[in-house]
Amino acid sequence: MAEDGVRDRREVARARYAVAVVFAVHGAVTGSFATRVPWIQEHSSVGAGQLGLALAFPALGASLAMPLAGSITHRLGARTALRVLLAMWTLSLVLPSLAPNLVTLCLALFVYGASAGMADVAMNALGVEVENRLGRSIMSGLHGMWSAGALVGSAFGTLAAHLGTDARLHHVVAAGVLTVLGLTACGWVLDLRPAEDEEAPPRFALPPRSALLIGAIGFCAVFAEGASLDWSAVYLRDRLETSAGLAAACTTGFTLTMAVARVAGDRVVDRFGSVRVVRLGGLLAVAGGLLVVVGGRPAVAMSGFALMGLGIAVVVPLCFAAAGRSGSNPSLAIAGVATITYTSGLVAPGAIGTLAQATSLTVSFGLVTLLACGLVGFAGVLRAGDRGRPKVSAPDAAVPAPRP
């Protein structure tokens, strides 16, 4: 029995690092794509407006395909399903750079987004399961690994663009490397399989009510993230009349505070619980939003954006963790939360721009600040994440046996 317990702990420990690599690979695909968008735009001969239309298709594909992840996982088992879905995602990186026109670019980005969304659901579901068996928070760190992967992917993409490398060649090489790395890591994730009498989930189903409430918290956080990433530099340049370099530094600072907070977030969550951490984060985000809105100086606004990044950083990982423990079908709940957050990321930049055109960017970030108040008021819906997490009294406490 003792040997079985040691073996189980080792299996879960390996699975934790394997899932972390999967998150990093997923992020690296995004970073690799984002840096070559200008090349893709030129190659496909689309204008700025057409490119904006095409870039809506990844979110559309993800939203429609995410509910399929649960039935695929049920049919294939968690490990095989992740292998298939992650490989689809890494290989789909090649498609956009091959598109010669707007129609093919939209189709390529639809497939790209659909595979991204399904892989996202599968890896988050496995991350929640590993967290349950470890008895401590790891989801924030896993999402921090996604950010690290995106940073590495964008760094190599920037180098390829600087050298004038054809994006088709760049993406074929990147897709090959990331596919091999991802498939290797998938060999060490938990091989979860449904019980023989467990009914298969429907291919398409509305998310449970609990996922809708949790998703609403995620919506507020992702709206603030999307608005800050896409508009913080514009806000400093146009509203506060700073230099382009200082404006770009503001966006970098926002991104760094989010990454650092995610890496360090698990320890804080374990000590204070999801609800308290999200409420405190909401207060920081509100304070940051107020500094952006009322602060008429660049240093004040930059501090405000940094506070917002710090405040919202761990919200989405905690939403996935809570969704995975909120009902009998974790994949369906996670898919529901992921769909809502993807939708938020899709509408936020456009909503900020539309409101800014009708009023001002100051009013737009007033809306962001108002939504951040939702993190404070509704953080209690994440209590499922704390209630479902096993309490481990010692580092060598027994790990629950794997599911049949």
Coordinates of C-alpha atoms in Angstrom, one line a residue:
M1 CA 0.0 0.0 0.0
A2 CA 2.8 2.4 0.9
E3 CA 4.5 1.6 -2.5
D4 CA 1.2 2.3 -4.3
G5 CA 0.9 5.6 -2.5
V6 CA 4.5 6.6 -3.5
R7 CA 3.8 5.5 -7.1
D8 CA 0.6 7.5 -7.2
R9 CA 2.3 10.6 -5.9
R10 CA 5.1 10.3 -8.5
E11 CA 2.5 9.9 -11.2
V12 CA 0.6 13.0 -10.2
A13 CA 3.9 15.0 -9.8
R14 CA 4.9 14.0 -13.4
A15 CA 1.4 14.9 -14.6
R16 CA 1.7 18.3 -13.1
Y17 CA 4.9 19.2 -15.0
A18 CA 3.5 17.5 -18.1
V19 CA 0.4 19.7 -18.1
A20 CA 2.6 22.8 -17.4
V21 CA 4.5 22.0 -20.6
V22 CA 1.2 21.5 -22.5
F23 CA 0.1 25.0 -21.3
A24 CA 3.4 26.5 -22.5
V25 CA 3.1 24.8 -25.9
H26 CA -0.4 26.1 -26.3
G27 CA 0.7 29.6 -25.5
A28 CA 3.7 29.3 -27.8
V29 CA 1.4 28.7 -30.8
T30 CA -0.5 31.9 -30.0
G31 CA 2.8 33.9 -29.7
S32 CA 4.1 32.5 -32.9
F33 CA 1.0 33.5 -34.8
A34 CA 0.6 37.0 -33.3
T35 CA 4.0 38.2 -34.4
R36 CA 3.4 37.2 -38.1
V37 CA 0.0 38.8 -38.5
P38 CA 1.4 41.7 -40.6
W39 CA 3.1 39.1 -43.0
I40 CA -0.2 37.2 -43.2
Q41 CA -2.1 40.3 -43.9
E42 CA 0.2 41.3 -46.8
H43 CA 0.3 37.7 -48.2
S44 CA -3.5 37.4 -48.2
S45 CA -3.9 40.9 -49.7
V46 CA -6.5 42.1 -47.1
G47 CA -7.0 45.6 -45.7
A48 CA -7.2 46.7 -42.1
G49 CA -11.0 46.3 -42.0
Q50 CA -10.9 42.9 -43.6
L51 CA -8.2 41.8 -41.3
G52 CA -10.3 42.9 -38.3
L53 CA -13.1 40.7 -39.7
A54 CA -10.9 37.7 -40.2
L55 CA -9.4 38.0 -36.7
A56 CA -12.9 37.6 -35.3
F57 CA -13.1 34.0 -36.7
P58 CA -10.7 32.4 -34.1
A59 CA -13.1 33.3 -31.3
L60 CA -16.1 32.2 -33.3
G61 CA -14.5 28.9 -34.0
A62 CA -13.5 28.4 -30.4
S63 CA -16.9 29.3 -29.1
L64 CA -18.7 26.8 -31.4
A65 CA -16.2 23.9 -31.0
M66 CA -15.5 24.1 -27.2
P67 CA -18.7 22.1 -26.3
L68 CA -17.3 19.2 -28.4
A69 CA -14.3 18.7 -26.1
G70 CA -16.3 16.9 -23.4
S71 CA -17.7 14.2 -25.8
I72 CA -14.2 13.7 -27.4
T73 CA -12.6 13.3 -24.0
H74 CA -15.3 10.8 -23.0
R75 CA -14.9 8.7 -26.2
L76 CA -11.0 8.7 -26.3
G77 CA -10.0 9.2 -22.7
A78 CA -8.3 12.3 -21.3
R79 CA -4.7 11.5 -22.5
T80 CA -5.5 10.5 -26.0
A81 CA -8.0 13.3 -26.4
L82 CA -5.4 15.8 -25.4
R83 CA -2.9 14.3 -27.8
V84 CA -5.3 14.7 -30.7
L85 CA -6.6 18.1 -29.8
L86 CA -3.2 19.6 -29.0
A87 CA -1.7 18.2 -32.2
M88 CA -4.6 19.8 -34.1
W89 CA -3.9 23.1 -32.5
T90 CA -0.1 23.1 -33.1
L91 CA -0.5 22.0 -36.7
S92 CA -3.2 24.5 -37.4
L93 CA -0.6 27.2 -36.9
V94 CA 0.5 26.6 -40.5
L95 CA -3.0 27.3 -42.0
P96 CA -3.3 31.1 -41.8
S97 CA 0.1 31.8 -43.5
L98 CA -1.1 29.6 -46.5
A99 CA -4.3 31.6 -47.1
P100 CA -4.1 33.6 -50.4
N101 CA -7.3 35.7 -49.8
L102 CA -9.9 36.8 -47.3
V103 CA -12.2 33.8 -47.6
T104 CA -9.5 31.2 -47.1
L105 CA -8.0 33.3 -44.3
C106 CA -11.3 33.4 -42.5
L107 CA -11.7 29.6 -42.9
A108 CA -8.1 29.0 -41.7
L109 CA -8.6 31.2 -38.7
F110 CA -11.9 29.4 -37.9
V111 CA -10.1 26.0 -37.8
Y112 CA -7.3 27.6 -35.9
G113 CA -9.6 29.0 -33.2
A114 CA -11.8 25.8 -33.0
S115 CA -8.7 23.6 -32.3
A116 CA -7.4 26.1 -29.8
G117 CA -10.6 26.1 -27.9
M118 CA -11.0 22.4 -27.7
A119 CA -7.4 21.9 -26.6
D120 CA -7.9 24.7 -24.1
V121 CA -10.9 22.9 -22.5
A122 CA -9.1 19.5 -22.4
M123 CA -5.9 20.8 -20.8
N124 CA -7.7 22.9 -18.2
A125 CA -9.9 19.9 -17.2
L126 CA -6.7 17.9 -16.7
G127 CA -5.1 20.8 -14.8
V128 CA -8.1 20.9 -12.4
E129 CA -7.8 17.1 -11.8
V130 CA -4.1 17.3 -11.0
E131 CA -4.9 20.2 -8.6
N132 CA -7.5 18.1 -6.9
R133 CA -5.1 15.2 -6.4
L134 CA -2.2 17.4 -5.2
G135 CA -4.5 19.2 -2.7
R136 CA -3.1 22.6 -3.5
S137 CA -3.6 25.3 -6.1
I138 CA -1.7 25.1 -9.4
M139 CA -4.0 26.6 -11.9
S140 CA -2.6 30.1 -11.6
G141 CA 0.9 28.8 -12.2
L142 CA -0.3 26.8 -15.2
H143 CA -1.8 29.9 -16.8
G144 CA 1.5 31.6 -16.0
M145 CA 3.2 28.9 -18.0
W146 CA 0.9 29.7 -20.9
S147 CA 2.0 33.3 -20.7
A148 CA 5.7 32.2 -20.6
G149 CA 5.1 30.0 -23.7
A150 CA 3.4 32.9 -25.5
L151 CA 6.4 35.1 -24.7
V152 CA 8.9 32.5 -26.1
G153 CA 6.8 32.0 -29.2
S154 CA 6.5 35.7 -29.8
A155 CA 10.3 36.2 -29.2
F156 CA 11.1 33.6 -31.9
G157 CA 8.4 35.1 -34.2
T158 CA 9.9 38.6 -33.7
L159 CA 13.4 37.2 -34.6
A160 CA 12.0 35.5 -37.7
A161 CA 10.2 38.7 -38.8
H162 CA 13.4 40.7 -38.3
L163 CA 15.4 38.2 -40.4
G164 CA 12.7 38.5 -43.1
T165 CA 11.8 34.7 -42.9
D166 CA 8.8 33.6 -44.9
A167 CA 6.0 33.0 -42.3
R168 CA 5.1 29.8 -44.1
L169 CA 8.6 28.4 -43.4
H170 CA 8.6 29.8 -39.9
H171 CA 5.2 28.3 -39.0
V172 CA 6.0 24.9 -40.5
V173 CA 9.1 24.6 -38.4
A174 CA 7.4 26.0 -35.2
A175 CA 4.4 23.7 -35.7
G176 CA 6.7 20.7 -36.1
V177 CA 8.8 21.5 -33.0
L178 CA 5.7 22.3 -30.8
T179 CA 3.8 19.2 -32.0
V180 CA 6.7 16.9 -31.0
L181 CA 7.1 18.7 -27.7
G182 CA 3.4 18.7 -27.0
L183 CA 2.9 15.0 -27.9
T184 CA 5.8 14.0 -25.7
A185 CA 4.4 15.9 -22.7
C186 CA 1.0 14.4 -23.3
G187 CA 2.5 10.9 -22.6
W188 CA 2.9 11.9 -18.9
V189 CA -0.5 13.5 -18.2
L190 CA -3.1 11.5 -16.2
D191 CA -4.8 8.9 -18.3
L192 CA -8.4 9.4 -17.0
R193 CA -11.2 7.3 -18.5
P194 CA -14.9 7.4 -17.8
A195 CA -16.5 4.6 -15.7
E196 CA -18.2 1.9 -17.8
D197 CA -21.7 3.0 -16.7
E198 CA -21.0 6.7 -17.2
E199 CA -23.2 8.3 -19.8
A200 CA -21.5 10.1 -22.6
P201 CA -22.1 13.9 -22.5
P202 CA -24.1 15.4 -25.4
R203 CA -22.1 16.9 -28.3
F204 CA -23.7 20.3 -27.9
A205 CA -25.3 21.4 -24.6
L206 CA -25.8 24.7 -22.8
P207 CA -23.4 25.2 -19.9
P208 CA -24.9 24.6 -16.4
R209 CA -26.1 27.6 -14.5
S210 CA -23.1 27.4 -12.1
A211 CA -20.8 27.8 -15.1
L212 CA -22.7 30.9 -16.3
L213 CA -22.2 32.6 -12.9
I214 CA -18.6 31.7 -12.8
G215 CA -18.2 32.7 -16.4
A216 CA -19.6 36.2 -15.6
I217 CA -16.7 36.7 -13.2
G218 CA -14.3 35.6 -16.0
F219 CA -16.1 38.0 -18.4
C220 CA -15.3 41.0 -16.2
A221 CA -11.7 40.0 -15.8
V222 CA -11.1 39.3 -19.5
F223 CA -12.9 42.4 -20.6
A224 CA -10.4 44.4 -18.4
E225 CA -7.5 42.4 -19.8
G226 CA -8.5 42.9 -23.5
A227 CA -9.2 46.6 -23.0
S228 CA -5.9 47.2 -21.3
L229 CA -3.8 45.2 -23.7
D230 CA -5.3 46.8 -26.8
W231 CA -6.0 50.3 -25.6
S232 CA -3.5 51.2 -22.8
A233 CA -0.8 52.4 -25.2
V234 CA -3.4 54.4 -27.2
Y235 CA -4.7 55.9 -24.0
L236 CA -1.3 57.2 -23.0
R237 CA -0.4 58.4 -26.5
D238 CA -3.7 60.1 -27.3
R239 CA -5.2 61.1 -24.0
L240 CA -2.0 61.9 -22.1
E241 CA 0.2 62.8 -25.1
T242 CA 3.2 60.6 -24.2
S243 CA 5.8 59.3 -26.6
A244 CA 5.2 56.0 -28.5
G245 CA 8.0 54.4 -26.4
L246 CA 6.4 55.3 -23.1
A247 CA 3.0 54.2 -24.3
A248 CA 4.4 50.8 -25.4
A249 CA 6.1 50.5 -22.0
C250 CA 2.7 50.8 -20.3
T251 CA 1.4 47.8 -22.1
T252 CA 4.6 45.8 -21.3
G253 CA 4.2 46.7 -17.6
F254 CA 0.6 45.5 -17.6
T255 CA 1.6 42.2 -19.2
L256 CA 4.5 41.7 -16.8
T257 CA 2.4 42.3 -13.7
M258 CA -0.1 39.8 -14.9
A259 CA 2.6 37.2 -15.6
V260 CA 4.3 37.7 -12.2
A261 CA 1.0 37.6 -10.3
R262 CA 0.1 34.3 -12.0
V263 CA 3.4 32.6 -11.2
A264 CA 3.1 33.7 -7.5
G265 CA -0.7 33.3 -7.3
D266 CA -1.0 29.7 -6.2
R267 CA 0.6 30.3 -2.8
V268 CA -1.7 33.2 -2.2
V269 CA -4.7 31.2 -3.2
D270 CA -3.8 28.3 -0.9
R271 CA -3.4 30.6 2.0
F272 CA -6.4 32.9 1.6
G273 CA -8.8 31.0 -0.7
S274 CA -10.2 31.8 -4.1
V275 CA -13.0 34.1 -2.9
R276 CA -10.8 36.4 -0.8
V277 CA -8.1 36.6 -3.4
V278 CA -10.6 37.5 -6.2
R279 CA -12.2 40.1 -3.9
L280 CA -8.8 41.7 -3.1
G281 CA -7.9 41.5 -6.8
G282 CA -11.1 43.2 -7.7
L283 CA -10.4 46.0 -5.3
L284 CA -6.9 46.4 -6.8
A285 CA -8.4 46.5 -10.3
V286 CA -11.0 49.1 -9.3
A287 CA -8.3 51.2 -7.7
G288 CA -6.2 50.8 -10.8
G289 CA -9.1 51.8 -13.0
L290 CA -9.8 54.9 -11.0
L291 CA -6.1 55.9 -11.3
V292 CA -6.4 55.6 -15.1
V293 CA -9.6 57.6 -15.2
V294 CA -8.8 60.4 -12.9
G295 CA -5.0 60.5 -13.1
G296 CA -3.9 63.1 -15.6
R297 CA -0.3 62.2 -15.5
P298 CA 1.5 59.3 -17.4
A299 CA 3.1 57.8 -14.2
V300 CA -0.3 57.7 -12.5
A301 CA -2.1 56.0 -15.4
M302 CA 0.8 53.5 -15.9
S303 CA 0.5 52.6 -12.2
G304 CA -3.2 52.2 -12.7
F305 CA -2.8 49.8 -15.5
A306 CA -0.2 47.8 -13.5
L307 CA -2.6 47.5 -10.6
M308 CA -5.3 46.3 -13.0
G309 CA -3.0 43.6 -14.3
L310 CA -2.1 42.6 -10.8
G311 CA -5.8 42.5 -9.8
I312 CA -7.2 40.4 -12.6
A313 CA -4.3 38.1 -13.2
V314 CA -5.5 35.0 -11.3
V315 CA -9.2 35.4 -11.9
V316 CA -9.5 33.3 -15.0
P317 CA -7.4 30.4 -13.7
L318 CA -9.6 30.4 -10.6
C319 CA -12.7 30.4 -12.7
F320 CA -11.6 27.3 -14.6
A321 CA -10.7 25.6 -11.2
A322 CA -14.2 26.5 -9.8
A323 CA -15.9 25.3 -13.0
G324 CA -14.1 22.0 -12.8
R325 CA -15.6 21.4 -9.3
S326 CA -19.0 22.9 -9.8
G327 CA -20.9 19.9 -11.1
S328 CA -20.8 16.3 -12.4
N329 CA -19.4 17.2 -15.8
P330 CA -16.2 19.2 -15.4
S331 CA -15.5 19.4 -19.2
L332 CA -18.9 20.9 -19.9
A333 CA -18.6 23.5 -17.1
I334 CA -15.1 24.4 -18.2
A335 CA -16.2 24.7 -21.8
G336 CA -19.0 27.0 -20.7
V337 CA -16.7 29.3 -18.8
A338 CA -14.1 29.2 -21.6
T339 CA -16.8 30.2 -24.2
I340 CA -17.9 33.2 -22.1
T341 CA -14.3 34.4 -21.5
Y342 CA -13.4 34.0 -25.2
T343 CA -16.5 36.1 -26.1
S344 CA -15.4 38.8 -23.6
G345 CA -12.0 38.9 -25.2
L346 CA -13.6 39.2 -28.6
V347 CA -16.0 42.1 -27.8
A348 CA -13.9 44.1 -25.3
P349 CA -11.6 45.9 -27.8
G350 CA -14.4 46.8 -30.2
A351 CA -16.7 47.9 -27.3
I352 CA -14.0 50.2 -25.9
G353 CA -13.3 51.7 -29.3
T354 CA -17.0 52.2 -30.1
L355 CA -17.6 53.9 -26.7
A356 CA -14.5 56.0 -27.1
Q357 CA -15.6 57.2 -30.4
A358 CA -19.0 58.2 -29.1
T359 CA -17.6 59.7 -25.8
S360 CA -14.0 59.4 -24.9
L361 CA -11.4 56.8 -23.8
T362 CA -11.8 58.1 -20.2
V363 CA -15.4 57.0 -20.3
S364 CA -14.5 53.7 -21.8
F365 CA -12.1 52.9 -19.0
G366 CA -14.8 54.1 -16.6
L367 CA -16.8 51.1 -17.9
V368 CA -13.8 48.8 -17.3
T369 CA -13.6 50.1 -13.7
L370 CA -17.3 49.4 -13.2
L371 CA -17.0 45.9 -14.5
A372 CA -14.1 45.3 -12.1
C373 CA -16.5 46.0 -9.3
G374 CA -18.2 42.8 -10.3
L375 CA -15.2 40.9 -9.2
V376 CA -15.7 42.3 -5.7
G377 CA -19.4 41.8 -5.5
F378 CA -19.7 38.3 -7.1
A379 CA -16.5 36.6 -6.0
G380 CA -18.5 34.3 -3.8
V381 CA -19.5 32.1 -6.8
L382 CA -15.9 30.9 -6.8
R383 CA -16.4 29.3 -3.4
A384 CA -16.9 25.9 -5.2
G385 CA -13.2 26.0 -6.0
D386 CA -12.2 26.1 -2.3
R387 CA -14.9 23.7 -1.2
G388 CA -13.9 21.1 -3.7
R389 CA -10.1 21.3 -3.1
P390 CA -8.8 18.5 -0.8
K391 CA -7.1 19.7 2.3
V392 CA -3.6 18.1 2.6
S393 CA -2.2 18.1 6.1
A394 CA 1.3 17.2 5.2
P395 CA 3.5 17.1 2.0
D396 CA 3.5 13.3 2.0
A397 CA -0.3 12.9 2.4
A398 CA -1.7 10.1 0.4
V399 CA -2.9 11.0 -3.1
P400 CA -6.4 9.7 -4.1
A401 CA -6.2 6.6 -6.4
P402 CA -6.7 7.3 -10.1
R403 CA -10.2 6.9 -11.5
P404 CA -11.0 3.6 -13.1

